[in-house]
mmCIF file of C-alpha atoms in Angstrom:
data_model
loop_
_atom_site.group_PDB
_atom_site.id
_atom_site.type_symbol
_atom_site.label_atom_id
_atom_site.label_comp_id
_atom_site.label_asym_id
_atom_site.label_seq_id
_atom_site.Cartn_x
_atom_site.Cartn_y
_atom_site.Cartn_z
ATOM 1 C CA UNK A 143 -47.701 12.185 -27.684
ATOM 2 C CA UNK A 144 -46.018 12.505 -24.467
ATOM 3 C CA UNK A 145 -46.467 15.961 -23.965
ATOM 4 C CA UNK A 146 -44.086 17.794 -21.647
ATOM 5 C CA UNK A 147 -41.877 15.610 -19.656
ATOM 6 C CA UNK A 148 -39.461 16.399 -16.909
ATOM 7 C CA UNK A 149 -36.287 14.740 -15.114
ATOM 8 C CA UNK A 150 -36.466 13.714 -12.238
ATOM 9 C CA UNK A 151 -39.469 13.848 -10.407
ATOM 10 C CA UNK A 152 -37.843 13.872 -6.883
ATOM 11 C CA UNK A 153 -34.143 15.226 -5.986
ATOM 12 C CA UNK A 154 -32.642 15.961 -2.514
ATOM 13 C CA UNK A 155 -29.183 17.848 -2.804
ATOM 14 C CA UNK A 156 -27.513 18.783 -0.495
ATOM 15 C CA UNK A 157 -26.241 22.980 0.059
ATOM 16 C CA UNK A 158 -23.701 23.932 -2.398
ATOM 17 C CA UNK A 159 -24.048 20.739 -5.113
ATOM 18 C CA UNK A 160 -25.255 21.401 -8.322
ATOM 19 C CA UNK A 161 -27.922 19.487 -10.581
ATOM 20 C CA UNK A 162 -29.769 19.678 -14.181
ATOM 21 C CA UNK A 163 -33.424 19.268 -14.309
ATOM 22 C CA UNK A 164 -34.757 18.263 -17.585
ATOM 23 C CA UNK A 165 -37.569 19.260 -19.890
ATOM 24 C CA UNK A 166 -38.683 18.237 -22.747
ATOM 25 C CA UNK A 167 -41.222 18.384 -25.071
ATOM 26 C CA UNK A 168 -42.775 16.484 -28.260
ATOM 27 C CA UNK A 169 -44.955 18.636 -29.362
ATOM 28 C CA UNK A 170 -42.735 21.136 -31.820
ATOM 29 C CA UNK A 171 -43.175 23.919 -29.915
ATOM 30 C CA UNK A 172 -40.963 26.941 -30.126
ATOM 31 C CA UNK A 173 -41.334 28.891 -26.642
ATOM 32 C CA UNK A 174 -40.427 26.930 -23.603
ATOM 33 C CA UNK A 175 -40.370 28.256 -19.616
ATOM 34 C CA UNK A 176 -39.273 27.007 -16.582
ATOM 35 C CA UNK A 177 -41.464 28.340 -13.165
ATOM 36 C CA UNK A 178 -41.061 27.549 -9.603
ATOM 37 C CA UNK A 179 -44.138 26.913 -7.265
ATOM 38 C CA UNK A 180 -43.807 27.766 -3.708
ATOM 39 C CA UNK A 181 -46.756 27.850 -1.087
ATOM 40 C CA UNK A 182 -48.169 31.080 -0.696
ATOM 41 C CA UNK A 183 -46.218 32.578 -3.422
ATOM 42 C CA UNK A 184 -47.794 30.990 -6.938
ATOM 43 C CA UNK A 185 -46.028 30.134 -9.888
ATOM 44 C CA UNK A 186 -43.273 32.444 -10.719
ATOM 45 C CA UNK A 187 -41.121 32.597 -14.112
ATOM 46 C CA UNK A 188 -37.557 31.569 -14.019
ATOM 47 C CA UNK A 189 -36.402 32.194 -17.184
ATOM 48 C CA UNK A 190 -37.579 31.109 -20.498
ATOM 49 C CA UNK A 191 -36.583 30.268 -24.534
ATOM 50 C CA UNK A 192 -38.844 31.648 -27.430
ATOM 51 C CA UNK A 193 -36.338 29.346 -29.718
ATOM 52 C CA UNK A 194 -33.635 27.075 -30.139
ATOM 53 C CA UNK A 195 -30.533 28.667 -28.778
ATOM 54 C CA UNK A 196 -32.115 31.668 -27.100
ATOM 55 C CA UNK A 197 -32.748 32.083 -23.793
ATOM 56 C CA UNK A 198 -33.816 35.014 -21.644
ATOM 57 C CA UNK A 199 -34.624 35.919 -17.529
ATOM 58 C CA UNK A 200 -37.905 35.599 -15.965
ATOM 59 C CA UNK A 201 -38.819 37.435 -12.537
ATOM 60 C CA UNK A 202 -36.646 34.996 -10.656
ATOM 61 C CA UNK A 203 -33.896 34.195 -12.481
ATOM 62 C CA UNK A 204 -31.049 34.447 -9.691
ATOM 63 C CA UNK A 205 -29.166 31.307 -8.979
ATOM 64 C CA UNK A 206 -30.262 29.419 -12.284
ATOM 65 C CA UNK A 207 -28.954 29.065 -15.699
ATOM 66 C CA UNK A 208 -30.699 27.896 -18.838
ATOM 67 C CA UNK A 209 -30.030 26.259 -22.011
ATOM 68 C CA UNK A 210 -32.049 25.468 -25.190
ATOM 69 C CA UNK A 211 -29.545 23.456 -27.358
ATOM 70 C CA UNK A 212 -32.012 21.524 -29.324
ATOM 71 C CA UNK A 213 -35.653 22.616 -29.772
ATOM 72 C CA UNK A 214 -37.429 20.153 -27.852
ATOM 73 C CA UNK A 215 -35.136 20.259 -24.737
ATOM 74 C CA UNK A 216 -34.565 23.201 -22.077
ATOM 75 C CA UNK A 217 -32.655 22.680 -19.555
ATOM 76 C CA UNK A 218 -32.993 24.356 -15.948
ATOM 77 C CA UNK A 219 -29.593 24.312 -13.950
ATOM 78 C CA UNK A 220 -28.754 24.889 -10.263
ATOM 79 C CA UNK A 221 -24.928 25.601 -9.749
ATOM 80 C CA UNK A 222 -24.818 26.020 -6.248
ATOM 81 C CA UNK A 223 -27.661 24.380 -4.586
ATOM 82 C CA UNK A 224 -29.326 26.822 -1.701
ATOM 83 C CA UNK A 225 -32.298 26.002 1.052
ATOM 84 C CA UNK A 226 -33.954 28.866 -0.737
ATOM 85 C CA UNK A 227 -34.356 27.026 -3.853
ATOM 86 C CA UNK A 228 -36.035 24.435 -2.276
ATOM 87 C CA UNK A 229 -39.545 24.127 -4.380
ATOM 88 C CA UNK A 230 -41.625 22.475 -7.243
ATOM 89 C CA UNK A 231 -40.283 23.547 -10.638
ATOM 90 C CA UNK A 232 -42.548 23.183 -13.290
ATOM 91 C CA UNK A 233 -41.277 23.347 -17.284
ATOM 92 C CA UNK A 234 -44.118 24.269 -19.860
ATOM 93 C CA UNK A 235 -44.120 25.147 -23.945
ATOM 94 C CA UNK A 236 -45.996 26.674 -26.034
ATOM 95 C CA UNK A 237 -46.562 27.725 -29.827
ATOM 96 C CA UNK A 238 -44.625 30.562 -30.758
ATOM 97 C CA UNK A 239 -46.895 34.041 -30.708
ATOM 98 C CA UNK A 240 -49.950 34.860 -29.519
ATOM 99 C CA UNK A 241 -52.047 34.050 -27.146
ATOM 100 C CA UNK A 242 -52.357 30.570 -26.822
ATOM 101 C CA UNK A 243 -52.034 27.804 -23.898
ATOM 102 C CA UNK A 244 -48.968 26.613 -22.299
ATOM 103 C CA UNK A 245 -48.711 23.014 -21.574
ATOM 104 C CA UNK A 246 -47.249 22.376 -18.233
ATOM 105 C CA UNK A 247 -45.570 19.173 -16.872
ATOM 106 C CA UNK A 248 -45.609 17.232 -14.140
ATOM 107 C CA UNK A 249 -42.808 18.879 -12.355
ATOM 108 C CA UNK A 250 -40.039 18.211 -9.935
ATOM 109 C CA UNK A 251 -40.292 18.155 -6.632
ATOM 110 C CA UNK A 252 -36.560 20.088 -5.173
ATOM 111 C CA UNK A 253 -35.486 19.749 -1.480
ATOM 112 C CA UNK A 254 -32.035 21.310 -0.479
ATOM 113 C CA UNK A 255 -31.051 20.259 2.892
ATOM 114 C CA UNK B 238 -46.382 45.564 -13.260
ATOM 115 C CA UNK B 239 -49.188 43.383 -13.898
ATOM 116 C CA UNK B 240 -50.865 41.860 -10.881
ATOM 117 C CA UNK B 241 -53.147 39.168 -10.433
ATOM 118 C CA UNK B 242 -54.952 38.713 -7.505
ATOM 119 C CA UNK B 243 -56.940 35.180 -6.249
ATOM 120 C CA UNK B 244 -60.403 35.130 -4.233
ATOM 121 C CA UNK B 245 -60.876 33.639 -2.075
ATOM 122 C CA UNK B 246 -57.802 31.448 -1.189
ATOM 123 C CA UNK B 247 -59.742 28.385 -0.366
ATOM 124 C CA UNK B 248 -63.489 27.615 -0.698
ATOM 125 C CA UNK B 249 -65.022 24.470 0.508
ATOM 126 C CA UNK B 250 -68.125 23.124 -1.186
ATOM 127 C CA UNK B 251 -71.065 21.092 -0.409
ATOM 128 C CA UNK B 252 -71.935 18.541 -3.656
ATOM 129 C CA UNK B 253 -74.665 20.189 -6.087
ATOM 130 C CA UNK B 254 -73.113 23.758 -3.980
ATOM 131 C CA UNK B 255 -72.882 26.154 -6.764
ATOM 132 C CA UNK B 256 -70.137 28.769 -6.134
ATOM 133 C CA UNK B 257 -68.186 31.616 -8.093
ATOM 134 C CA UNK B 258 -64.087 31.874 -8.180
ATOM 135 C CA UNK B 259 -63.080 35.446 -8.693
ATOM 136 C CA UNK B 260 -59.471 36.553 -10.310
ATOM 137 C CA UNK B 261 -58.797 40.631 -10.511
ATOM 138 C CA UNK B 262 -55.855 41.713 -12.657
ATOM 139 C CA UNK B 263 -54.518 44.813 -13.252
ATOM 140 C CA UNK B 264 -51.676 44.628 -16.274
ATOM 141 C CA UNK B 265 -51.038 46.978 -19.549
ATOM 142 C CA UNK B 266 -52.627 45.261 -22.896
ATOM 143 C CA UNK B 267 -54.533 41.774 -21.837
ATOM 144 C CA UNK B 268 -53.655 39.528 -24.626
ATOM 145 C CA UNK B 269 -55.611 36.992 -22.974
ATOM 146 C CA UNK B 270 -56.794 35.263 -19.159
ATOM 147 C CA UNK B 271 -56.267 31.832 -18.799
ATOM 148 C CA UNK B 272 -57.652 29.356 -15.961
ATOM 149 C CA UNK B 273 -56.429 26.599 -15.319
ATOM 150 C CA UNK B 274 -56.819 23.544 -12.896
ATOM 151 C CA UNK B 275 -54.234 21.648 -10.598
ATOM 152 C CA UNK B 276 -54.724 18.574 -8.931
ATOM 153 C CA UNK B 277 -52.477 18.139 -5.895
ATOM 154 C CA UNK B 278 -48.210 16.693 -6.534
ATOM 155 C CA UNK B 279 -49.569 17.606 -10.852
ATOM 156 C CA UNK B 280 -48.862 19.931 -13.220
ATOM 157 C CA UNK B 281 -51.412 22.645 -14.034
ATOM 158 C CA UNK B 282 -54.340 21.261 -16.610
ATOM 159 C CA UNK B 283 -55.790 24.203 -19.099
ATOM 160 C CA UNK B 284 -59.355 24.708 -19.067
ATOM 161 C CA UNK B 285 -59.862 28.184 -21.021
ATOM 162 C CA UNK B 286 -58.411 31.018 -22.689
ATOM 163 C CA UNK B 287 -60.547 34.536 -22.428
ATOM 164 C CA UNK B 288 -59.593 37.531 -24.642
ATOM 165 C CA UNK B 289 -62.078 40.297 -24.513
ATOM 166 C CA UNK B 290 -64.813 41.857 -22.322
ATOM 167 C CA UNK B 291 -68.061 39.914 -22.202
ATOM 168 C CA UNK B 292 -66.505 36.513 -23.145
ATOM 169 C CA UNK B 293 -67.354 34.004 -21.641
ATOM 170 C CA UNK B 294 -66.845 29.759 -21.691
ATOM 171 C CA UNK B 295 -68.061 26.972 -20.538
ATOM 172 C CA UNK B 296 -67.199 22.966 -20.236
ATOM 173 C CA UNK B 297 -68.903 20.519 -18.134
ATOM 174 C CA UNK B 298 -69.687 22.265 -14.640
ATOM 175 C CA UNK B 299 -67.122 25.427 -15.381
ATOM 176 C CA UNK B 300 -67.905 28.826 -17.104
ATOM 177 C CA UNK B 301 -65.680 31.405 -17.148
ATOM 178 C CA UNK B 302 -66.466 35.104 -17.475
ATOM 179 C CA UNK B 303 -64.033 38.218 -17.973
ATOM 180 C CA UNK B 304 -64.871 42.233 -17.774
ATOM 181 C CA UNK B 305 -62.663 44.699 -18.229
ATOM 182 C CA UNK B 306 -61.052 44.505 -14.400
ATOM 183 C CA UNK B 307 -61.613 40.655 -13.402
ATOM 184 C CA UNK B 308 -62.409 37.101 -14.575
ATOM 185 C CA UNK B 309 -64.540 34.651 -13.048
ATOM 186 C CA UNK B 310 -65.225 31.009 -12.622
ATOM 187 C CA UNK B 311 -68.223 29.900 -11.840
ATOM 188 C CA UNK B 312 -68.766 26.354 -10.616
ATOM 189 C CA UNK B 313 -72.461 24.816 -11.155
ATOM 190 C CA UNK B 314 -73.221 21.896 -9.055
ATOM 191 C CA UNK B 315 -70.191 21.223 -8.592
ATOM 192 C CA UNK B 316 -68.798 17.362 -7.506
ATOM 193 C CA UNK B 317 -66.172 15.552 -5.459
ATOM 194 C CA UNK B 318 -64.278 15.624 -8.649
ATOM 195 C CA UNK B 319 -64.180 19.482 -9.144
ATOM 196 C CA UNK B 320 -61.808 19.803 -6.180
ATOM 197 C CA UNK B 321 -58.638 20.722 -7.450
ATOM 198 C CA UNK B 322 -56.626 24.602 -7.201
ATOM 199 C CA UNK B 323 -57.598 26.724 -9.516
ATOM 200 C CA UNK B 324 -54.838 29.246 -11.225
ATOM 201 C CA UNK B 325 -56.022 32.059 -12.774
ATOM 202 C CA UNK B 326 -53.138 33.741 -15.215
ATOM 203 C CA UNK B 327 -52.682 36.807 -17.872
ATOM 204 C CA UNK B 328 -50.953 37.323 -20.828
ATOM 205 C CA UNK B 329 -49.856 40.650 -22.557
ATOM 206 C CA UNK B 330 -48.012 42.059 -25.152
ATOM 207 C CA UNK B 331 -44.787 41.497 -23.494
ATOM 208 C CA UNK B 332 -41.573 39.759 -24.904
ATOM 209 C CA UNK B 333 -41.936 35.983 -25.079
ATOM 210 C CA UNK B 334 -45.821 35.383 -24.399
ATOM 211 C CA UNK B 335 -44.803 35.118 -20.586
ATOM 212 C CA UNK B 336 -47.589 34.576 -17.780
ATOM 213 C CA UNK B 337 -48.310 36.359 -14.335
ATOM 214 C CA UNK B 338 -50.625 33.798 -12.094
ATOM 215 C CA UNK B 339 -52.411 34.685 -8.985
ATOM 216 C CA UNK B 340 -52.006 32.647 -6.167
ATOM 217 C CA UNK B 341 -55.078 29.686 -6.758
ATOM 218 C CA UNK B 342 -58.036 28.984 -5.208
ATOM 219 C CA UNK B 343 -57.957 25.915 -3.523
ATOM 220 C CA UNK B 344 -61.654 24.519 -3.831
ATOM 221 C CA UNK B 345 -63.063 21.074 -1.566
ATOM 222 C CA UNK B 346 -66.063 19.562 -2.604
ATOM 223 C CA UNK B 347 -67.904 17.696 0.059
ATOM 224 C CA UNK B 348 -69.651 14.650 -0.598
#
């Protein structure tokens, strides 16, 4: 098993372009999240899926959009790229309900110029 | 709004120093406290869930502890290899199982 995977590892964009970053896991799990890592700050939720086609806001959801088309995927996208957003953003799933561990990837480093 | 809180920030370790990590929380309904360990440019590695007052876990050099206010992870003899950030995190009966982390310990062990 792969685990959690993510898409790319690296980016540099530049103010105002957009990107996807991709997630996905092999694991069959129904809850996925997408978090943002910035010195100082910890990891903070973006927004998350608790199933296929659902998708809902975390505590810093401005300037992202989500999508969970197929189980295993979620996708994390930036529409208009902003310096702020420049960060590590890290995708993790878990088991639907209760209180079990979430499986984090290896993240993406983001750099907006 | 739950808060988790990180002590101290950084903590840097002789070999065979044994030290204590402490995470306070204050949230509505603990579910459960995770730790967890991060190496640097890596995702964050589980190490142990805690769901009730008076548990406690262990593996290798780690045991962690929880009370009612504040979990904590004690480090035994610890080795080069135990440096890493530590995240502590809690769970509660909120919508979609979602997690509030502290900010890490960042811990050096010395050779």
């Amino acid at each position: 098993n792969a685990g959690v995977t993510q898409t790319p590892k690296f980016r540099v964009l530049k103010t105002g372009q957009s990107m996807t970053l991709l997630c996905a896991q092999d694991m069959n799990h129904e809850y996925m999240y997408w978090y943002r890592q910035d010195p100082g700050m910890g990891l903070r939720l973006i927004h998350y899926s608790v199933g296929e086609g659902t998708t809902a806001k975390g505590e810093v959801p401005d300037g992202y959009n989500v999508s969970r088309l197929k189980k295993q995927n979620f996708l994390l996208g930036l529409e208009s790229a902003a310096p702020s957003q420049t960060s590590v953003y890290f995708c993790a799933s878990k088991v639907a309900g209760g209180a079990y561990e979430q499986y984090f990837g290896p993240g993406t480093r983001l750099t907006v110029t | 709004e739950d808060q988790v809180t990180q002590s101290p920030e950084a903590l840097r370790l002789q070999e065979g120093e044994s030290s204590s990590l402490n995470c306070s929380y204050t949230v509505s309904g603990l579910r459960g406290l995770f730790w967890y360990r991060q190496d640097p440019g890596k995702g964050p590695e589980f190490l142990f869930t805690l769901y009730s007052a008076g548990e406690e876990k262990e593996k290798e050099r780690l045991k962690a502890t929880l009370t009612k206010k504040e979990s904590f992870l004690h480090i035994t003899a610890p080795k080069p290899e135990d440096s890493a950030t530590y995240l502590c995190a809690v769970q509660t009966a909120a919508a979609g199982n979602k997690l509030t982390f502290g900010g890490g310990t960042r811990v050096l062990v010395k050779p």
